[in-house]
């Protein structure tokens, strides 16, 4: 009998997990620097929480992909499919929480969906959310944070931004009927891939009159600077309150961010995003790689994204206003990019292996002293030969070995070998600690 | 409609999660200092992995408590109930892994069992495992690590130790039949609670002859020093190979640990531990509180435990020897103890709230500079009044506020208020950074 992994899930051995933890730690530090505090919600939620029509949304893929289970008491349960619905449920159980409530969560989500490259049934999301702020200052903060985060990770990004109220307002102005707006949103999202001809065809195939489709696409033609686009849209939106307000929101976002951020943020009127609960600003971040490089081909999906959802939490609470905005960093695509850019993959967190040669006590005391000083220290548990120990250190890429034989023990020293260069030095524990804590 | 938590699971708001993350970070650092590297296995496993008779074990509580589910393809799956069975499955998929393999994992386990104080259906385990070392050096290392960990956390512990081969060997010597040994082990585990009379009664009620029960209990009478007990047992075990070997293992463990560790480790022959897969040394750690204190009453369960399981991994792999030992720190009881001992509970990770008074630009630039220097900085997103901002800072116990009005802006300074003492100082960003990074 062979024991396999379940379909669509993964093990993360030390080589993967070390780099994942480093990334999570970096994200945590940045989230906290912007005033977001950690929280955690359970994996298991009641099914009615997950399937609420303002949660997964009726008839959506997400709804179909919920892992369902029951407990001993035959209660209907499910595994959380995102981090936002459980946040809404948390607020509904803690409705007097002081707002704005700014939290982050780094946790798994589960979706029983089709598996393809980079899509798993169990995956991590690193989310920040600001609950209780309807002003565009919240958007500006998240943009600054995102740009700071990718700068820290040494990636150049473009953060695409749009506003769903504007998108749907422009559909209205183009004469597209409300029941056809979702179709139009799905089509327009593909503009970069299939061109305006393709988009118009998809819309007319879906029953939208050709002149309306053409009109709509003409509104979104994305040429010139942000100011040019704003000027053009201001004209189009003239007299329409919804469009004008949405446009004002976008203008405020740009007004609130730093000049450095403005260089990275790109207004993209075709951006739509899948989740139904978004109500205003939406974002998506992409890594900038030179055209035609292998990196460009591999990391083509977005590495982060999110948006404003002003209605959902209030619907879970049942009363009151809880304007909110969330943003999610994708652990897997960022890790892929880190590996592609040559980020060092470690096989162990151990810094040194102590190898005792016909000697025990000094090796033990060395280990104790190094560990006390915060050095990640391995010892030879199985009492193997020197060559087997070196083979072990090689396999796990442990950077240093310390040999302690009778000679070394007498001098109360150890022979430190740099396993990359082969260089050896006879050193005291203090000297070794100094060297290894650099 | 009200949205509830599922039964037996919990939310961790920032106040809980901040302290949990601090504890996890401390444990991680200690695990790595002893040469354990991080890894992660999925929550979802195939049901056949979890229910293997050398995994959960037939007819056990754990087996009954597995959360079961299926995927789209009607595959039978379950949520992991511990971190050890998935490790065995991982090794079986990576059988050429270089041994000893030392890993740690901090992750959730799930059990659909009865709920009582401190028992949840979704709970965290912090596990270390050494795979591929049958020598008692592995035990010694784990003991040193455990004592180091609790010292770092400022707790005084007793680490109880026993050996299951010895326990079952003594049952054999007392004449207890193999089919009655599990009953005897469950009874003897209660010796401290119900006394030797109670244990003998439970054993005889279970069909064990009274003189055998008495004989067995007399073997375990735990008086005198460790040396006294070893001397007594050496005599009892004389001529019985299994008992003598088991006793030798225990003696070696004591020989391999430091004098400091010896003071904390207590041989307790009645320790049995529930899981069937243990084969040799078993441990359980308890916090030492003065008798009769509230702490003693509240934290009476063990805070960590584990043992040697030399057979299980080999059974999953299907061939070869994979002696292994694991040890698990219970996040929840340790956190309870930290809170009882007055560990500071924070409501936010933010260190400072910037409050702009009829001013915008300098406040923004202050936030940017402080964040760049690594200070966790909140700004007033909603543009509220000073008193509302101070109320907010009070609710979340943010330690400092910085006021920036026109006067301060002119001087390029901010008024830093210590919200605990009320003391105010007019300071530059450099001075504030110096003060807050202390």
GROMACS .gro file of C-alpha atoms in nm, chain B residues 66-423:
model
  358
  504UNK     CA    1  -1.157   1.227   1.242
  505UNK     CA    2  -1.341   1.496   1.045
  506UNK     CA    3  -1.429   1.326   0.716
  507UNK     CA    4  -1.509   1.487   0.382
  508UNK     CA    5  -1.499   1.416   0.011
  509UNK     CA    6  -1.387   1.617  -0.288
  510UNK     CA    7  -1.549   1.670  -0.630
  511UNK     CA    8  -1.406   1.335  -0.740
  512UNK     CA    9  -1.575   1.160  -0.444
  513UNK     CA   10  -1.234   1.083  -0.293
  514UNK     CA   11  -1.242   1.006   0.079
  515UNK     CA   12  -1.049   1.266   0.273
  516UNK     CA   13  -1.004   1.376   0.632
  517UNK     CA   14  -0.856   1.664   0.832
  518UNK     CA   15  -0.529   1.577   1.007
  519UNK     CA   16  -0.576   1.488   1.375
  520UNK     CA   17  -0.209   1.524   1.468
  521UNK     CA   18   0.121   1.625   1.309
  522UNK     CA   19   0.293   1.287   1.338
  523UNK     CA   20   0.089   1.073   1.099
  524UNK     CA   21   0.134   1.330   0.816
  525UNK     CA   22   0.508   1.327   0.889
  526UNK     CA   23   0.511   0.948   0.846
  527UNK     CA   24   0.322   0.988   0.518
  528UNK     CA   25   0.571   1.258   0.410
  529UNK     CA   26   0.867   1.029   0.479
  530UNK     CA   27   0.693   0.749   0.288
  531UNK     CA   28   0.677   0.981  -0.016
  532UNK     CA   29   1.040   1.091   0.039
  533UNK     CA   30   1.204   0.766   0.153
  534UNK     CA   31   1.555   0.868   0.047
  535UNK     CA   32   1.556   1.173   0.273
  536UNK     CA   33   1.887   1.210   0.455
  537UNK     CA   34   1.860   1.093   0.818
  538UNK     CA   35   1.846   1.209   1.089
  539UNK     CA   36   1.571   1.435   0.962
  540UNK     CA   37   1.491   1.697   1.224
  541UNK     CA   38   1.185   1.903   1.162
  542UNK     CA   39   0.943   2.124   1.349
  543UNK     CA   40   0.588   2.216   1.260
  544UNK     CA   41   0.348   2.464   1.416
  545UNK     CA   42   0.006   2.391   1.276
  546UNK     CA   43  -0.355   2.308   1.347
  547UNK     CA   44  -0.496   1.964   1.417
  548UNK     CA   45  -0.865   1.875   1.410
  549UNK     CA   46  -1.067   1.633   1.622
  550UNK     CA   47  -1.443   1.600   1.618
  551UNK     CA   48  -1.453   1.506   1.986
  552UNK     CA   49  -1.642   1.615   2.296
  553UNK     CA   50  -1.573   1.975   2.399
  554UNK     CA   51  -1.464   2.068   2.746
  555UNK     CA   52  -1.255   2.340   2.906
  556UNK     CA   53  -0.935   2.375   2.709
  557UNK     CA   54  -1.040   2.113   2.450
  558UNK     CA   55  -1.127   2.238   2.105
  559UNK     CA   56  -1.205   2.079   1.771
  560UNK     CA   57  -0.944   2.293   1.598
  561UNK     CA   58  -0.622   2.337   1.796
  562UNK     CA   59  -0.256   2.416   1.745
  563UNK     CA   60   0.035   2.183   1.807
  564UNK     CA   61   0.399   2.286   1.804
  565UNK     CA   62   0.586   1.966   1.728
  566UNK     CA   63   0.948   1.871   1.694
  567UNK     CA   64   1.051   1.531   1.557
  568UNK     CA   65   1.382   1.356   1.505
  569UNK     CA   66   1.351   1.080   1.247
  570UNK     CA   67   1.635   0.832   1.204
  571UNK     CA   68   1.798   0.822   1.544
  572UNK     CA   69   1.743   0.525   1.774
  573UNK     CA   70   1.996   0.644   2.030
  574UNK     CA   71   1.908   0.814   2.354
  575UNK     CA   72   2.106   1.120   2.236
  576UNK     CA   73   1.783   1.221   2.061
  577UNK     CA   74   1.592   1.201   2.390
  578UNK     CA   75   1.864   1.403   2.564
  579UNK     CA   76   1.849   1.673   2.299
  580UNK     CA   77   1.473   1.706   2.329
  581UNK     CA   78   1.496   1.727   2.707
  582UNK     CA   79   1.758   2.003   2.688
  583UNK     CA   80   1.545   2.186   2.432
  584UNK     CA   81   1.232   2.159   2.645
  585UNK     CA   82   1.402   2.290   2.956
  586UNK     CA   83   1.561   2.571   2.757
  587UNK     CA   84   1.221   2.661   2.607
  588UNK     CA   85   1.038   2.689   2.937
  589UNK     CA   86   1.331   2.876   3.093
  590UNK     CA   87   1.306   3.129   2.807
  591UNK     CA   88   0.933   3.157   2.876
  592UNK     CA   89   1.008   3.203   3.248
  593UNK     CA   90   0.833   2.891   3.371
  594UNK     CA   91   0.957   2.629   3.614
  595UNK     CA   92   0.870   2.280   3.494
  596UNK     CA   93   0.895   1.918   3.585
  597UNK     CA   94   0.949   1.687   3.292
  598UNK     CA   95   0.814   1.343   3.378
  599UNK     CA   96   0.974   1.059   3.193
  600UNK     CA   97   0.901   0.689   3.156
  601UNK     CA   98   0.955   0.410   2.906
  602UNK     CA   99   0.666   0.214   2.761
  603UNK     CA  100   0.875  -0.097   2.710
  604UNK     CA  101   0.956  -0.086   3.081
  605UNK     CA  102   0.593  -0.031   3.173
  606UNK     CA  103   0.474  -0.326   2.966
  607UNK     CA  104   0.774  -0.535   3.075
  608UNK     CA  105   0.681  -0.486   3.438
  609UNK     CA  106   0.321  -0.587   3.358
  610UNK     CA  107   0.458  -0.907   3.206
  611UNK     CA  108   0.670  -0.970   3.516
  612UNK     CA  109   0.361  -0.914   3.734
  613UNK     CA  110   0.181  -1.177   3.529
  614UNK     CA  111  -0.068  -0.947   3.358
  615UNK     CA  112  -0.187  -1.099   3.029
  616UNK     CA  113  -0.112  -0.913   2.701
  617UNK     CA  114  -0.482  -0.847   2.635
  618UNK     CA  115  -0.509  -0.670   2.972
  619UNK     CA  116  -0.207  -0.443   2.942
  620UNK     CA  117  -0.393  -0.147   2.790
  621UNK     CA  118  -0.644  -0.159   3.074
  622UNK     CA  119  -0.361  -0.170   3.325
  623UNK     CA  120  -0.189   0.125   3.157
  624UNK     CA  121  -0.505   0.337   3.169
  625UNK     CA  122  -0.552   0.251   3.538
  626UNK     CA  123  -0.193   0.316   3.644
  627UNK     CA  124  -0.195   0.657   3.473
  628UNK     CA  125  -0.444   0.767   3.742
  629UNK     CA  126  -0.227   0.666   4.041
  630UNK     CA  127  -0.169   1.025   4.155
  631UNK     CA  128  -0.541   1.103   4.136
  632UNK     CA  129  -0.705   0.792   4.284
  633UNK     CA  130  -0.420   0.635   4.487
  634UNK     CA  131  -0.293   0.278   4.475
  635UNK     CA  132  -0.619   0.145   4.627
  636UNK     CA  133  -0.818   0.305   4.346
  637UNK     CA  134  -0.584   0.176   4.080
  638UNK     CA  135  -0.593  -0.180   4.213
  639UNK     CA  136  -0.973  -0.165   4.229
  640UNK     CA  137  -0.995  -0.042   3.870
  641UNK     CA  138  -0.763  -0.321   3.758
  642UNK     CA  139  -0.947  -0.596   3.943
  643UNK     CA  140  -1.281  -0.454   3.819
  644UNK     CA  141  -1.132  -0.494   3.473
  645UNK     CA  142  -1.067  -0.863   3.537
  646UNK     CA  143  -0.703  -0.857   3.647
  647UNK     CA  144  -0.634  -1.086   3.941
  648UNK     CA  145  -0.584  -0.892   4.263
  649UNK     CA  146  -0.239  -1.029   4.346
  650UNK     CA  147  -0.114  -0.943   3.997
  651UNK     CA  148  -0.253  -0.592   4.023
  652UNK     CA  149  -0.094  -0.549   4.364
  653UNK     CA  150   0.235  -0.687   4.241
  654UNK     CA  151   0.237  -0.449   3.946
  655UNK     CA  152   0.154  -0.146   4.160
  656UNK     CA  153   0.427  -0.241   4.407
  657UNK     CA  154   0.684  -0.235   4.125
  658UNK     CA  155   0.592   0.121   4.045
  659UNK     CA  156   0.601   0.265   4.397
  660UNK     CA  157   0.800   0.577   4.325
  661UNK     CA  158   1.006   0.648   4.635
  662UNK     CA  159   1.358   0.774   4.684
  663UNK     CA  160   1.592   0.930   4.434
  664UNK     CA  161   1.618   0.836   4.070
  665UNK     CA  162   1.918   0.622   4.166
  666UNK     CA  163   1.711   0.441   4.432
  667UNK     CA  164   1.438   0.366   4.180
  668UNK     CA  165   1.692   0.248   3.923
  669UNK     CA  166   1.851   0.021   4.185
  670UNK     CA  167   1.515  -0.129   4.283
  671UNK     CA  168   1.409  -0.182   3.921
  672UNK     CA  169   1.744  -0.333   3.825
  673UNK     CA  170   1.675  -0.600   4.082
  674UNK     CA  171   1.316  -0.658   3.966
  675UNK     CA  172   1.420  -0.670   3.600
  676UNK     CA  173   1.708  -0.908   3.660
  677UNK     CA  174   1.706  -1.187   3.406
  678UNK     CA  175   1.432  -1.026   3.193
  679UNK     CA  176   1.590  -0.895   2.876
  680UNK     CA  177   1.311  -0.658   2.765
  681UNK     CA  178   1.289  -0.490   3.105
  682UNK     CA  179   1.665  -0.465   3.141
  683UNK     CA  180   1.701  -0.306   2.796
  684UNK     CA  181   1.424  -0.058   2.866
  685UNK     CA  182   1.583   0.030   3.196
  686UNK     CA  183   1.918   0.080   3.023
  687UNK     CA  184   1.753   0.324   2.783
  688UNK     CA  185   1.621   0.528   3.074
  689UNK     CA  186   1.959   0.521   3.248
  690UNK     CA  187   2.128   0.643   2.929
  691UNK     CA  188   1.886   0.932   2.897
  692UNK     CA  189   1.980   1.046   3.247
  693UNK     CA  190   2.350   0.994   3.173
  694UNK     CA  191   2.333   1.208   2.857
  695UNK     CA  192   2.163   1.517   3.000
  696UNK     CA  193   2.324   1.807   3.185
  697UNK     CA  194   2.312   1.842   3.563
  698UNK     CA  195   2.077   2.136   3.525
  699UNK     CA  196   1.838   1.918   3.326
  700UNK     CA  197   1.860   1.633   3.578
  701UNK     CA  198   1.703   1.859   3.838
  702UNK     CA  199   1.394   1.905   3.623
  703UNK     CA  200   1.350   1.551   3.493
  704UNK     CA  201   1.156   1.313   3.713
  705UNK     CA  202   1.126   0.943   3.651
  706UNK     CA  203   0.757   0.860   3.685
  707UNK     CA  204   0.687   0.493   3.632
  708UNK     CA  205   0.311   0.550   3.619
  709UNK     CA  206   0.327   0.774   3.312
  710UNK     CA  207   0.158   0.588   3.022
  711UNK     CA  208   0.032   0.840   2.755
  712UNK     CA  209  -0.263   0.769   2.532
  713UNK     CA  210  -0.137   0.722   2.179
  714UNK     CA  211  -0.074   0.365   2.074
  715UNK     CA  212   0.218   0.440   1.847
  716UNK     CA  213   0.468   0.512   2.126
  717UNK     CA  214   0.731   0.240   2.161
  718UNK     CA  215   0.990   0.358   2.417
  719UNK     CA  216   1.064   0.675   2.608
  720UNK     CA  217   0.761   0.890   2.687
  721UNK     CA  218   0.753   1.239   2.836
  722UNK     CA  219   0.510   1.483   2.983
  723UNK     CA  220   0.588   1.834   3.110
  724UNK     CA  221   0.400   2.012   3.389
  725UNK     CA  222   0.438   2.362   3.527
  726UNK     CA  223   0.542   2.387   3.891
  727UNK     CA  224   0.319   2.617   4.086
  728UNK     CA  225   0.312   2.641   4.465
  729UNK     CA  226   0.043   2.413   4.603
  730UNK     CA  227  -0.298   2.571   4.651
  731UNK     CA  228  -0.233   2.878   4.433
  732UNK     CA  229  -0.497   2.970   4.174
  733UNK     CA  230  -0.240   2.893   3.905
  734UNK     CA  231  -0.196   2.538   4.032
  735UNK     CA  232  -0.570   2.481   4.008
  736UNK     CA  233  -0.606   2.630   3.661
  737UNK     CA  234  -0.307   2.485   3.479
  738UNK     CA  235  -0.317   2.126   3.597
  739UNK     CA  236  -0.292   1.961   3.257
  740UNK     CA  237   0.042   1.897   3.092
  741UNK     CA  238   0.188   2.174   2.877
  742UNK     CA  239   0.399   1.949   2.653
  743UNK     CA  240   0.454   1.581   2.591
  744UNK     CA  241   0.570   1.320   2.348
  745UNK     CA  242   0.771   1.009   2.306
  746UNK     CA  243   0.954   0.764   2.088
  747UNK     CA  244   0.769   0.588   1.806
  748UNK     CA  245   1.020   0.360   1.638
  749UNK     CA  246   0.776   0.156   1.430
  750UNK     CA  247   0.517   0.389   1.281
  751UNK     CA  248   0.713   0.557   1.003
  752UNK     CA  249   0.857   0.226   0.880
  753UNK     CA  250   0.503   0.092   0.861
  754UNK     CA  251   0.397   0.385   0.644
  755UNK     CA  252   0.705   0.353   0.427
  756UNK     CA  253   0.653  -0.022   0.400
  757UNK     CA  254   1.015  -0.121   0.456
  758UNK     CA  255   1.329  -0.011   0.641
  759UNK     CA  256   1.384   0.119   0.991
  760UNK     CA  257   1.285   0.473   1.085
  761UNK     CA  258   1.331   0.509   1.460
  762UNK     CA  259   1.181   0.840   1.561
  763UNK     CA  260   1.096   1.058   1.855
  764UNK     CA  261   0.854   1.349   1.875
  765UNK     CA  262   0.760   1.612   2.124
  766UNK     CA  263   0.466   1.849   2.117
  767UNK     CA  264   0.420   2.183   2.292
  768UNK     CA  265   0.058   2.273   2.364
  769UNK     CA  266   0.001   2.632   2.253
  770UNK     CA  267  -0.324   2.680   2.447
  771UNK     CA  268  -0.213   2.570   2.797
  772UNK     CA  269   0.117   2.760   2.767
  773UNK     CA  270  -0.075   3.074   2.662
  774UNK     CA  271  -0.313   3.034   2.953
  775UNK     CA  272  -0.015   3.013   3.186
  776UNK     CA  273   0.148   3.320   3.028
  777UNK     CA  274  -0.167   3.521   3.081
  778UNK     CA  275  -0.198   3.401   3.442
  779UNK     CA  276   0.157   3.509   3.511
  780UNK     CA  277   0.073   3.861   3.400
  781UNK     CA  278   0.222   3.858   3.050
  782UNK     CA  279   0.124   4.187   2.891
  783UNK     CA  280  -0.175   4.152   2.657
  784UNK     CA  281  -0.163   4.402   2.373
  785UNK     CA  282  -0.470   4.507   2.176
  786UNK     CA  283  -0.275   4.630   1.876
  787UNK     CA  284   0.076   4.610   1.736
  788UNK     CA  285   0.063   4.986   1.661
  789UNK     CA  286   0.312   5.188   1.865
  790UNK     CA  287   0.192   5.534   1.777
  791UNK     CA  288  -0.111   5.718   1.636
  792UNK     CA  289  -0.046   6.035   1.435
  793UNK     CA  290  -0.316   6.299   1.479
  794UNK     CA  291  -0.313   6.588   1.233
  795UNK     CA  292  -0.478   6.914   1.338
  796UNK     CA  293  -0.578   7.124   1.034
  797UNK     CA  294  -0.271   6.991   0.864
  798UNK     CA  295  -0.208   6.707   0.624
  799UNK     CA  296   0.125   6.707   0.450
  800UNK     CA  297   0.356   6.695   0.751
  801UNK     CA  298   0.146   6.423   0.914
  802UNK     CA  299   0.180   6.212   0.600
  803UNK     CA  300   0.551   6.268   0.580
  804UNK     CA  301   0.589   6.185   0.952
  805UNK     CA  302   0.406   5.856   0.898
  806UNK     CA  303   0.628   5.772   0.603
  807UNK     CA  304   0.950   5.845   0.793
  808UNK     CA  305   0.845   5.655   1.105
  809UNK     CA  306   0.736   5.352   0.902
  810UNK     CA  307   1.060   5.359   0.708
  811UNK     CA  308   1.241   5.343   1.043
  812UNK     CA  309   1.036   5.036   1.139
  813UNK     CA  310   0.793   5.205   1.381
  814UNK     CA  311   0.440   5.058   1.370
  815UNK     CA  312   0.245   5.371   1.287
  816UNK     CA  313  -0.129   5.442   1.264
  817UNK     CA  314  -0.275   5.752   1.105
  818UNK     CA  315  -0.619   5.902   1.146
  819UNK     CA  316  -0.788   5.768   0.831
  820UNK     CA  317  -1.129   5.916   0.904
  821UNK     CA  318  -1.020   6.272   0.993
  822UNK     CA  319  -1.188   6.267   1.336
  823UNK     CA  320  -1.162   6.514   1.623
  824UNK     CA  321  -0.872   6.504   1.870
  825UNK     CA  322  -1.089   6.362   2.148
  826UNK     CA  323  -1.222   6.084   1.924
  827UNK     CA  324  -0.869   5.998   1.820
  828UNK     CA  325  -0.754   5.984   2.180
  829UNK     CA  326  -1.052   5.768   2.263
  830UNK     CA  327  -0.948   5.534   1.981
  831UNK     CA  328  -0.589   5.520   2.107
  832UNK     CA  329  -0.721   5.447   2.456
  833UNK     CA  330  -0.946   5.163   2.336
  834UNK     CA  331  -0.659   4.991   2.155
  835UNK     CA  332  -0.402   5.088   2.418
  836UNK     CA  333  -0.173   5.252   2.163
  837UNK     CA  334   0.120   5.373   2.375
  838UNK     CA  335   0.192   5.706   2.202
  839UNK     CA  336   0.020   5.980   2.003
  840UNK     CA  337   0.186   6.246   1.789
  841UNK     CA  338   0.000   6.573   1.736
  842UNK     CA  339   0.088   6.775   1.430
  843UNK     CA  340  -0.076   7.118   1.400
  844UNK     CA  341   0.028   7.426   1.206
  845UNK     CA  342   0.274   7.531   1.477
  846UNK     CA  343   0.444   7.192   1.483
  847UNK     CA  344   0.444   7.172   1.104
  848UNK     CA  345   0.624   7.504   1.079
  849UNK     CA  346   0.899   7.374   1.306
  850UNK     CA  347   0.896   7.040   1.124
  851UNK     CA  348   0.829   6.870   1.455
  852UNK     CA  349   0.552   6.676   1.626
  853UNK     CA  350   0.421   6.679   1.980
  854UNK     CA  351   0.475   6.329   2.117
  855UNK     CA  352   0.241   6.236   2.399
  856UNK     CA  353   0.308   5.933   2.618
  857UNK     CA  354  -0.049   5.810   2.662
  858UNK     CA  355   0.033   5.630   2.986
  859UNK     CA  356   0.192   5.922   3.170
  860UNK     CA  357   0.038   6.210   2.974
  861UNK     CA  358   0.383   6.365   2.931
   0.00000   0.00000   0.00000
